[in-house]
CSV table of C-alpha atoms in Angstrom, one decimal:
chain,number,residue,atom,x,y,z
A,1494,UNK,CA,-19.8,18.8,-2.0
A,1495,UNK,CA,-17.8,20.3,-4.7
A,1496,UNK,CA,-15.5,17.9,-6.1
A,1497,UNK,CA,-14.2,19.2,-9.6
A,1498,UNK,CA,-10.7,20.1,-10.1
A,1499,UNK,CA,-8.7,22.3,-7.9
A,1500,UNK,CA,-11.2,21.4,-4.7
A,1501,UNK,CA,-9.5,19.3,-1.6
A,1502,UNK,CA,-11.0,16.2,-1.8
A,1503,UNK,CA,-12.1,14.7,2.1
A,1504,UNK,CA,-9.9,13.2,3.8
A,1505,UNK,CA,-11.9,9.3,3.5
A,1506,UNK,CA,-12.2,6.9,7.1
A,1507,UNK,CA,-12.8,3.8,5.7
A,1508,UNK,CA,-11.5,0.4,6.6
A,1509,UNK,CA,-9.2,-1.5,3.7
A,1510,UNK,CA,-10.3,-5.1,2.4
A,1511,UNK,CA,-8.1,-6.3,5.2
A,1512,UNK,CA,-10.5,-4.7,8.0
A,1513,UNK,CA,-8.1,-2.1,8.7
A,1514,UNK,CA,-9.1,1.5,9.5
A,1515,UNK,CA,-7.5,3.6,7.1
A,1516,UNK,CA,-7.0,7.3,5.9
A,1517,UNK,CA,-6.8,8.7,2.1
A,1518,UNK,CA,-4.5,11.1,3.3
A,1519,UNK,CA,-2.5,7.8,4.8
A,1520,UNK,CA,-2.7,6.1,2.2
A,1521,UNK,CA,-1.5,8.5,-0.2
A,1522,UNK,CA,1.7,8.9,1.8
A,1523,UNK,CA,2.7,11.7,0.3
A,1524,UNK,CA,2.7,10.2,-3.2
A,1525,UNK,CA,-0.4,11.4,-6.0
A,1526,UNK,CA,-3.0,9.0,-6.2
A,1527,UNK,CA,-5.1,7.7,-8.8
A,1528,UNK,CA,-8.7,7.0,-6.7
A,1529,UNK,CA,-11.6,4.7,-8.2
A,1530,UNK,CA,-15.1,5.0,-7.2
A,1531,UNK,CA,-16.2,1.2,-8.0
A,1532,UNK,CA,-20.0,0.3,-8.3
A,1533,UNK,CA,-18.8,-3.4,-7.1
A,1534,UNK,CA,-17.1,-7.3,-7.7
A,1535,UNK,CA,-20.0,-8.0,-9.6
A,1536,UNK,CA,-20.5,-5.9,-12.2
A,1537,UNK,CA,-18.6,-6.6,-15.3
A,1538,UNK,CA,-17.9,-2.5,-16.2
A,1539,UNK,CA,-15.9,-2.7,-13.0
A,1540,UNK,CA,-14.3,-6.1,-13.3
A,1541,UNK,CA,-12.6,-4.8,-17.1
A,1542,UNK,CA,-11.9,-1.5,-15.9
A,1543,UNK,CA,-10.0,-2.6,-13.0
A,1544,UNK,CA,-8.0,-4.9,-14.4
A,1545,UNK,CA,-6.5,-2.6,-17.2
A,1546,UNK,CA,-6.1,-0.3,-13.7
A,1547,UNK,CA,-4.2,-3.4,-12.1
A,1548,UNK,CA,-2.4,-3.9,-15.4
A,1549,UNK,CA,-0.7,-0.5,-15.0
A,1550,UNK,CA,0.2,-1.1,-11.1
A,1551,UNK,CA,3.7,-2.5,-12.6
A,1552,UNK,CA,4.1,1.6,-13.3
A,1553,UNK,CA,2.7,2.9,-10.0
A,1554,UNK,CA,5.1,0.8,-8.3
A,1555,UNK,CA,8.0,2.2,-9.2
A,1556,UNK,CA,6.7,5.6,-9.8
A,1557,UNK,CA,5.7,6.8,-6.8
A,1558,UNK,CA,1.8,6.8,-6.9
A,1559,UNK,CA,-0.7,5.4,-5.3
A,1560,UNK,CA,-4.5,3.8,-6.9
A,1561,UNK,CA,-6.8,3.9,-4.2
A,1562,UNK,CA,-10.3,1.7,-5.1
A,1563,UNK,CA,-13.6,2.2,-2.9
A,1564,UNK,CA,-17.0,0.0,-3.1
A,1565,UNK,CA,-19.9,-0.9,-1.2
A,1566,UNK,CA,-18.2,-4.6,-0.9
A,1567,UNK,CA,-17.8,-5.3,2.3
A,1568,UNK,CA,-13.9,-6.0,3.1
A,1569,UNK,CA,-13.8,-9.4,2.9
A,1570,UNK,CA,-15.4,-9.5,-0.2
A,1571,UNK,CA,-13.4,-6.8,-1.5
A,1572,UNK,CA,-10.0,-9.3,-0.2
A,1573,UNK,CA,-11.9,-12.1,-3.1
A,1574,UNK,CA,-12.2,-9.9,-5.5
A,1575,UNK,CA,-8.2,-7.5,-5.2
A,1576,UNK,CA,-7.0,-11.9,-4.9
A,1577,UNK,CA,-8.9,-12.5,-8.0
A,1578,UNK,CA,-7.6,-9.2,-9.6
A,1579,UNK,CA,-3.9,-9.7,-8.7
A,1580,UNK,CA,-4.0,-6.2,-7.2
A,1581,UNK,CA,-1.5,-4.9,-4.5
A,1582,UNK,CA,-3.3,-1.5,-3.8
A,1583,UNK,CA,-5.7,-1.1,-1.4
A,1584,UNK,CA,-9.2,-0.8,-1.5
A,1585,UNK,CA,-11.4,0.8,1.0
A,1586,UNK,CA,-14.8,-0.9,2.0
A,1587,UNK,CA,-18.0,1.4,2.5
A,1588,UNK,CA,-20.9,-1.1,2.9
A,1589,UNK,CA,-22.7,1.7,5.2
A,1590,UNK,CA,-22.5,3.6,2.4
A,1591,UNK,CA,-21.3,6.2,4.6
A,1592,UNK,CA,-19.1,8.4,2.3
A,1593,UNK,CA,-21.7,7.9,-0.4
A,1594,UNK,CA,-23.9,10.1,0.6
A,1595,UNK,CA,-21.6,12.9,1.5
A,1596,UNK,CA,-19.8,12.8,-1.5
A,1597,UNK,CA,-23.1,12.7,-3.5
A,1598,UNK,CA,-21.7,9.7,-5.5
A,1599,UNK,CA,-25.1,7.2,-5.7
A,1600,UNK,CA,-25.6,5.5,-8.8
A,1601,UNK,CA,-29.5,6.4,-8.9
A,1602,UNK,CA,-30.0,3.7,-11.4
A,1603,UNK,CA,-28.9,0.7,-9.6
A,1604,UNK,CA,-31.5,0.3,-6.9
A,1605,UNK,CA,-30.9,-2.7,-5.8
A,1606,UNK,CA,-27.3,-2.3,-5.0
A,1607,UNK,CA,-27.2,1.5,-4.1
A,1608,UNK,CA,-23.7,1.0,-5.7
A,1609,UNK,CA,-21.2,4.3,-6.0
A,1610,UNK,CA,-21.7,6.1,-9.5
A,1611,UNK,CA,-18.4,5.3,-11.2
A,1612,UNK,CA,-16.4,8.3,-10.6
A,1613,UNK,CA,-12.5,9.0,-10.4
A,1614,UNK,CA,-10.3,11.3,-9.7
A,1615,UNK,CA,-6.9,12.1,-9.5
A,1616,UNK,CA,-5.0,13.9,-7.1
A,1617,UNK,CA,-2.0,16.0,-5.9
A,1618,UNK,CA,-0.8,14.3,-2.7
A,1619,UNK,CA,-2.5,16.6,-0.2
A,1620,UNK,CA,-5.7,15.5,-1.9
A,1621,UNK,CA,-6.4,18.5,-4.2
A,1622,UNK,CA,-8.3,17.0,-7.3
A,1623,UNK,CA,-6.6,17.4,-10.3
A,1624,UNK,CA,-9.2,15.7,-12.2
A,1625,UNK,CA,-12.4,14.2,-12.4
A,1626,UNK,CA,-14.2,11.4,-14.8
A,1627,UNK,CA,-17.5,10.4,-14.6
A,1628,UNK,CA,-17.8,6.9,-15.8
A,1629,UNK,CA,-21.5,6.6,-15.8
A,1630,UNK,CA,-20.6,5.6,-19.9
A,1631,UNK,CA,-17.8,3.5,-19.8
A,1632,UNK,CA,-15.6,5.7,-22.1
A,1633,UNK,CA,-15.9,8.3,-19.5
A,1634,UNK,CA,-13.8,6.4,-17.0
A,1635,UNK,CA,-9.8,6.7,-17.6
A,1636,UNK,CA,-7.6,5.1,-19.5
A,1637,UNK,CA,-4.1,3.8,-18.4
A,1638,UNK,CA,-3.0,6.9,-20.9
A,1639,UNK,CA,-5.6,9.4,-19.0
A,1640,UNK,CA,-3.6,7.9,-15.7
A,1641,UNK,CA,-0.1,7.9,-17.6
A,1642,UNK,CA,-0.6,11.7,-18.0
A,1643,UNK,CA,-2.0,12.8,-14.7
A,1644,UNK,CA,0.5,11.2,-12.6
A,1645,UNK,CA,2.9,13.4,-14.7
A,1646,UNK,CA,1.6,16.2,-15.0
A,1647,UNK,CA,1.0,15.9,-10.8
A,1648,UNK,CA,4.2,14.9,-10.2
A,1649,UNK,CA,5.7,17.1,-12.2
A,1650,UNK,CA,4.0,19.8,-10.5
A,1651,UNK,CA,5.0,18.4,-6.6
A,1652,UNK,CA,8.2,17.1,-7.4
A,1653,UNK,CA,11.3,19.3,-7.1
A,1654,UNK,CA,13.8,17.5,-9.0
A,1655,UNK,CA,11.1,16.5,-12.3
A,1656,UNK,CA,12.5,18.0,-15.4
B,991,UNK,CA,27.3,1.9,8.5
B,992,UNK,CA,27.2,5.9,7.5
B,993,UNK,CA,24.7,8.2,8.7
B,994,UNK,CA,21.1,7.6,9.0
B,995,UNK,CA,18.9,9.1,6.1
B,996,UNK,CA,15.9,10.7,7.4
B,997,UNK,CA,13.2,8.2,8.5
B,998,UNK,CA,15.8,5.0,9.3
B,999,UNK,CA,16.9,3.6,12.5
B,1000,UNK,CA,19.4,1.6,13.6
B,1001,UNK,CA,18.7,-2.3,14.8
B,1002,UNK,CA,21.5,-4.7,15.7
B,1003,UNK,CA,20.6,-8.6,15.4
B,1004,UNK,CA,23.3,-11.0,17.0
B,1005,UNK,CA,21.3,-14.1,15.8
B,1006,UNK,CA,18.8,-14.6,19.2
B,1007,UNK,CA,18.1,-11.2,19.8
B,1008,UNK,CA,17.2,-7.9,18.5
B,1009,UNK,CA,18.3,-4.6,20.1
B,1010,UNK,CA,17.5,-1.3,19.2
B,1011,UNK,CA,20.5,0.8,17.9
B,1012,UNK,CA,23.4,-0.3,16.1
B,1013,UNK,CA,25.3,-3.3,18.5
B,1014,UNK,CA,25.9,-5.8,19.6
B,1015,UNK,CA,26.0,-7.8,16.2
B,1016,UNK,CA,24.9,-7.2,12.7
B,1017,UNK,CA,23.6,-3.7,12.1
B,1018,UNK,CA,20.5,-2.9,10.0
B,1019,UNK,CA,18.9,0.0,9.3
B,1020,UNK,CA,14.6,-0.3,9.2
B,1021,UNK,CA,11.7,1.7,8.4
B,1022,UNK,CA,12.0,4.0,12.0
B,1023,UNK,CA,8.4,4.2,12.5
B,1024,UNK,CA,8.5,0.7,13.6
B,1025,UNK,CA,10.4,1.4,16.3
B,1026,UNK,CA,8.6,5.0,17.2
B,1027,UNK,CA,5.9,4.6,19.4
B,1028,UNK,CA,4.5,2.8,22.2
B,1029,UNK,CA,6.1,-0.9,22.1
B,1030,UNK,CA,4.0,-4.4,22.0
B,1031,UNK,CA,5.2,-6.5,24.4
B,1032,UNK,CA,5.9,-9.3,23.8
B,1033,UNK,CA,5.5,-9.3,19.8
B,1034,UNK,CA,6.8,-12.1,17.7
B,1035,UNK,CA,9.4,-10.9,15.3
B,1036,UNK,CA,10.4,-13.3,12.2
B,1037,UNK,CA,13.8,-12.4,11.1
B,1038,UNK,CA,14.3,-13.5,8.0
B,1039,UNK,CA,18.1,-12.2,7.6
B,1040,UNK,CA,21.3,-13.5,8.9
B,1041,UNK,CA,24.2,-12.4,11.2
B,1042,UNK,CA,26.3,-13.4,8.0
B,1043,UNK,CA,27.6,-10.2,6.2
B,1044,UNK,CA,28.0,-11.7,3.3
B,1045,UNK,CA,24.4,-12.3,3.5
B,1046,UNK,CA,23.4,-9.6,1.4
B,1047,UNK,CA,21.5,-8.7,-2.1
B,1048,UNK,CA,20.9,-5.4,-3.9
B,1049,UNK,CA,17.5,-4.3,-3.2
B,1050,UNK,CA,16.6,-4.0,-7.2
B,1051,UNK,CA,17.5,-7.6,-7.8
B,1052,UNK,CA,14.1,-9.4,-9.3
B,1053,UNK,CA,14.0,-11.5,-6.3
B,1054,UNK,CA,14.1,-8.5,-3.9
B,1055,UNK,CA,11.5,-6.6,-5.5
B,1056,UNK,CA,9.2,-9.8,-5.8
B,1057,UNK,CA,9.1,-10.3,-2.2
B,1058,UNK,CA,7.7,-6.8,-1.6
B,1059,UNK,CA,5.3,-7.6,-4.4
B,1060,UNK,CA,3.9,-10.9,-2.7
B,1061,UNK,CA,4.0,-9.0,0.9
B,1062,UNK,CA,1.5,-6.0,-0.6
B,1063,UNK,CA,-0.7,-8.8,-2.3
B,1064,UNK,CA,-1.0,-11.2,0.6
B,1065,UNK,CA,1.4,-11.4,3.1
B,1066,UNK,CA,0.2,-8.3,4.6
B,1067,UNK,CA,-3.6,-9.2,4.4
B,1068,UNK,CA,-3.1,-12.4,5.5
B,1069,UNK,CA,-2.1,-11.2,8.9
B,1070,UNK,CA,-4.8,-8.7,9.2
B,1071,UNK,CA,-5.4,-7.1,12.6
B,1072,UNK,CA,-2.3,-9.4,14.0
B,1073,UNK,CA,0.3,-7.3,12.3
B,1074,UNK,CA,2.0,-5.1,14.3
B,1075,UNK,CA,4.7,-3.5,11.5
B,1076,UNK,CA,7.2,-4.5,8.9
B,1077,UNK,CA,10.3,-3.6,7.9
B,1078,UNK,CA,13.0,-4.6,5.1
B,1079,UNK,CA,17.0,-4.5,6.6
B,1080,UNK,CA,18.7,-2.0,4.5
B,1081,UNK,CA,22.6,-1.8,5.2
B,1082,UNK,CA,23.0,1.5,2.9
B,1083,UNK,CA,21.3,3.1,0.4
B,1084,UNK,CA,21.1,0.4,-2.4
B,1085,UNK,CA,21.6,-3.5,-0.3
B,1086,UNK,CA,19.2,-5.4,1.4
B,1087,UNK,CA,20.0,-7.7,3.9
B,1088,UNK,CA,16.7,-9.2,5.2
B,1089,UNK,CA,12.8,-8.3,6.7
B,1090,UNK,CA,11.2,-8.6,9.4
B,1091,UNK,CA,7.3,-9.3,10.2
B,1092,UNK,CA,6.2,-8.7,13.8
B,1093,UNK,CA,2.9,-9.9,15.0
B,1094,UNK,CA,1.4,-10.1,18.2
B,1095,UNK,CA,0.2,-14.1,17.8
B,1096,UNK,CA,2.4,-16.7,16.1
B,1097,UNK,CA,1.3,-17.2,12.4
B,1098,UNK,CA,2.3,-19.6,9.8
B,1099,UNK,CA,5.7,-18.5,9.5
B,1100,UNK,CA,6.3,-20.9,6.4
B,1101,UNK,CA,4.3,-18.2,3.9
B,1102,UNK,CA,6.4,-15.7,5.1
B,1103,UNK,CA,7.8,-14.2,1.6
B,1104,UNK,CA,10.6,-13.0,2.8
B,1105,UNK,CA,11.8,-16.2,4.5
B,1106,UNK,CA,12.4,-17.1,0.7
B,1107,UNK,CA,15.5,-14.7,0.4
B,1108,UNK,CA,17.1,-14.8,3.9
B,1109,UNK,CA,15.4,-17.3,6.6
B,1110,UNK,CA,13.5,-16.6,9.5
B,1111,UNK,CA,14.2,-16.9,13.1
B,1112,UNK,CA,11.5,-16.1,15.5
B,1113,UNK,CA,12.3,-13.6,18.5
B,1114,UNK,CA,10.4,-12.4,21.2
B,1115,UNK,CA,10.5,-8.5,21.0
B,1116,UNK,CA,9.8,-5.6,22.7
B,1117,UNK,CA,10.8,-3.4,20.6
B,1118,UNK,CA,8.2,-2.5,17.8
B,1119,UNK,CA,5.3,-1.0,17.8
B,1120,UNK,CA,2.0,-0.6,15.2
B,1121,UNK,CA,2.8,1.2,11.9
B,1122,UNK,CA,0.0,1.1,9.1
B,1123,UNK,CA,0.7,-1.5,6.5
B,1124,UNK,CA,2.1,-0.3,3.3
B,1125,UNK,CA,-0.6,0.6,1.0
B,1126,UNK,CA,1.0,0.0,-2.0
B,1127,UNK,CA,1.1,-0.8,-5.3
B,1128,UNK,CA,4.8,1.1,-4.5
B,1129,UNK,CA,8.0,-1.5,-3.6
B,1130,UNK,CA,10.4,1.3,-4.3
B,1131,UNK,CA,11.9,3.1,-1.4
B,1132,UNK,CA,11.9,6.4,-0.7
B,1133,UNK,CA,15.6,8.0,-0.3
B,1134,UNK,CA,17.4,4.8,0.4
B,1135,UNK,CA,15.0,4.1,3.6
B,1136,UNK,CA,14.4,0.7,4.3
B,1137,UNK,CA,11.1,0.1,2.3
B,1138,UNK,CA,8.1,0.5,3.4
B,1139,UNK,CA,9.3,3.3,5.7
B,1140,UNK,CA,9.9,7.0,4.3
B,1141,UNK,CA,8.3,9.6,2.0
B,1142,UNK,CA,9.3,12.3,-0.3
């Protein structure tokens, strides 16, 4: 699957950490959306990076965006861990690692989690990618300023009335 | 109360019941989605807003946006599978004048958030019907529509 910029991403069916089925597309509600490929609660890569990402949801709130997070954790788990974060995004739960494989997202070297590589991307609100960051390397993944200035450059580009 | 911005409808509360439109009593308008679709009987509505118009707050006070705030990060996913929609009660563009969570089971009403601002009576409805939960992290609304309803 191609996913670099430009590319519709799919349209993910996954539940959310309440149980929920859910939708990208749904989720995004119209709005561009910043979406995290998460190896999982445990590892500490993911625990800092998502909390500089839950840092900057005081932005996304009032800027019409989205930050969509998907793991292997299974929903409940993924409930502990957005609770322990202080997130109010969602996060979408792929234990069955369903989506992994058809997005070609494994992190080969983990072989006892078979965790997603972390990956992100960001996107226009009918999904196309704008970008893409492999965070293999921690200083791949993006910064609340790599964030900052896709969801401008996005909106600018979908939004009528942005000067 | 003006015309309806796209994605609003109207829903009158006389302090018992809930009707759909804008009478008999106080007039709100909600996210329409709630009220678009196949209805669950016999839901339990907690209206946490009063027939009182001088019950009212701007929707951008801290308070107001706070409540949305502790719905996305728990309220919602407390009520899991049980929750059949929620809407704030917008009287125009820029005032809020209550919410309402409707669940098919009783819950522990007492954690309602929004019972803080306004608080909540429960009614027996057969009015709403299941929208998706918010998704968040947004508590802004979209073109004056009662949040979490609309989109650009």
């Amino acid at each position: 699957m191609n996913l670099e910029p430009g590319e519709a991403f799919p349209d993910l069916d996954l539940p959310d950490h309440t149980g929920r089925a859910r939708r990208l597309s749904e989720v995004a509600g119209g709005d561009p959306v910043a979406l995290l490929f998460s190896r999982g609660w445990w590892c500490p890569k993911e625990q800092r990076h998502l909390r500089e990402v839950t840092a900057l949801q005081d932005e996304f709130e009032v800027a019409y965006a989205r930050i969509v997070v998907v793991s292997i954790d299974a929903s409940e788990v993924q409930a502990a861990f957005r609770a322990g974060l202080g997130a109010r995004f969602v996060f979408l739960s792929d234990p069955e690692r369903r989506w992994l494989e058809r997005l070609d997202l494994l992190e080969e070297t983990d072989t006892v989690h078979r965790p997603y590589r972390p990956t992100a991307f960001t996107l226009r609100p009918d999904l196309t990618i704008h970008a893409a960051y492999d965070g293999n390397w921690y200083w791949g993944r993006p910064t609340a300023e790599d964030l900052r200035r896709d969801m401008r450059a996005i909106s600018s580009a979908v939004r009528d009335d942005f000067r | 109360m003006g015309d309806l911005p796209k994605g609003a409808a109207h829903l009158a509360y006389d302090g018992r019941e809930l009707r759909a439109g804008a009478s008999p009593g106080r007039c709100f308008m909600v996210d329409a989605r709630c009220l678009d679709g196949t209805p669950v009987r016999g839901a339990y509505a907690h209206v946490c807003a009063l027939t009182d118009d001088a019950a009212v707050l701007e929707f951008d006070h801290p308070e107001i946006q706070q409540v949305r705030r502790d719905a996305l990060a728990w309220w919602i996913g407390m009520l899991g599978e049980n929750l059949v929609c929620l809407t704030t009660l917008a009287l125009d563009a820029s005032r809020y004048g209550g919410a309402i969570t409707v669940t098919r089971e009783p819950v522990r009403w007492s954690d309602d958030p929004f019972a803080r601002i306004f608080p909540g009576t429960l009614v027996r409805s057969d009015l709403f019907c299941a929208v998706a939960p918010p998704a968040g992290p947004v508590i802004e609304r979209y073109a004056g529509v009662a949040w979490p309803g609309g989109r650009f």
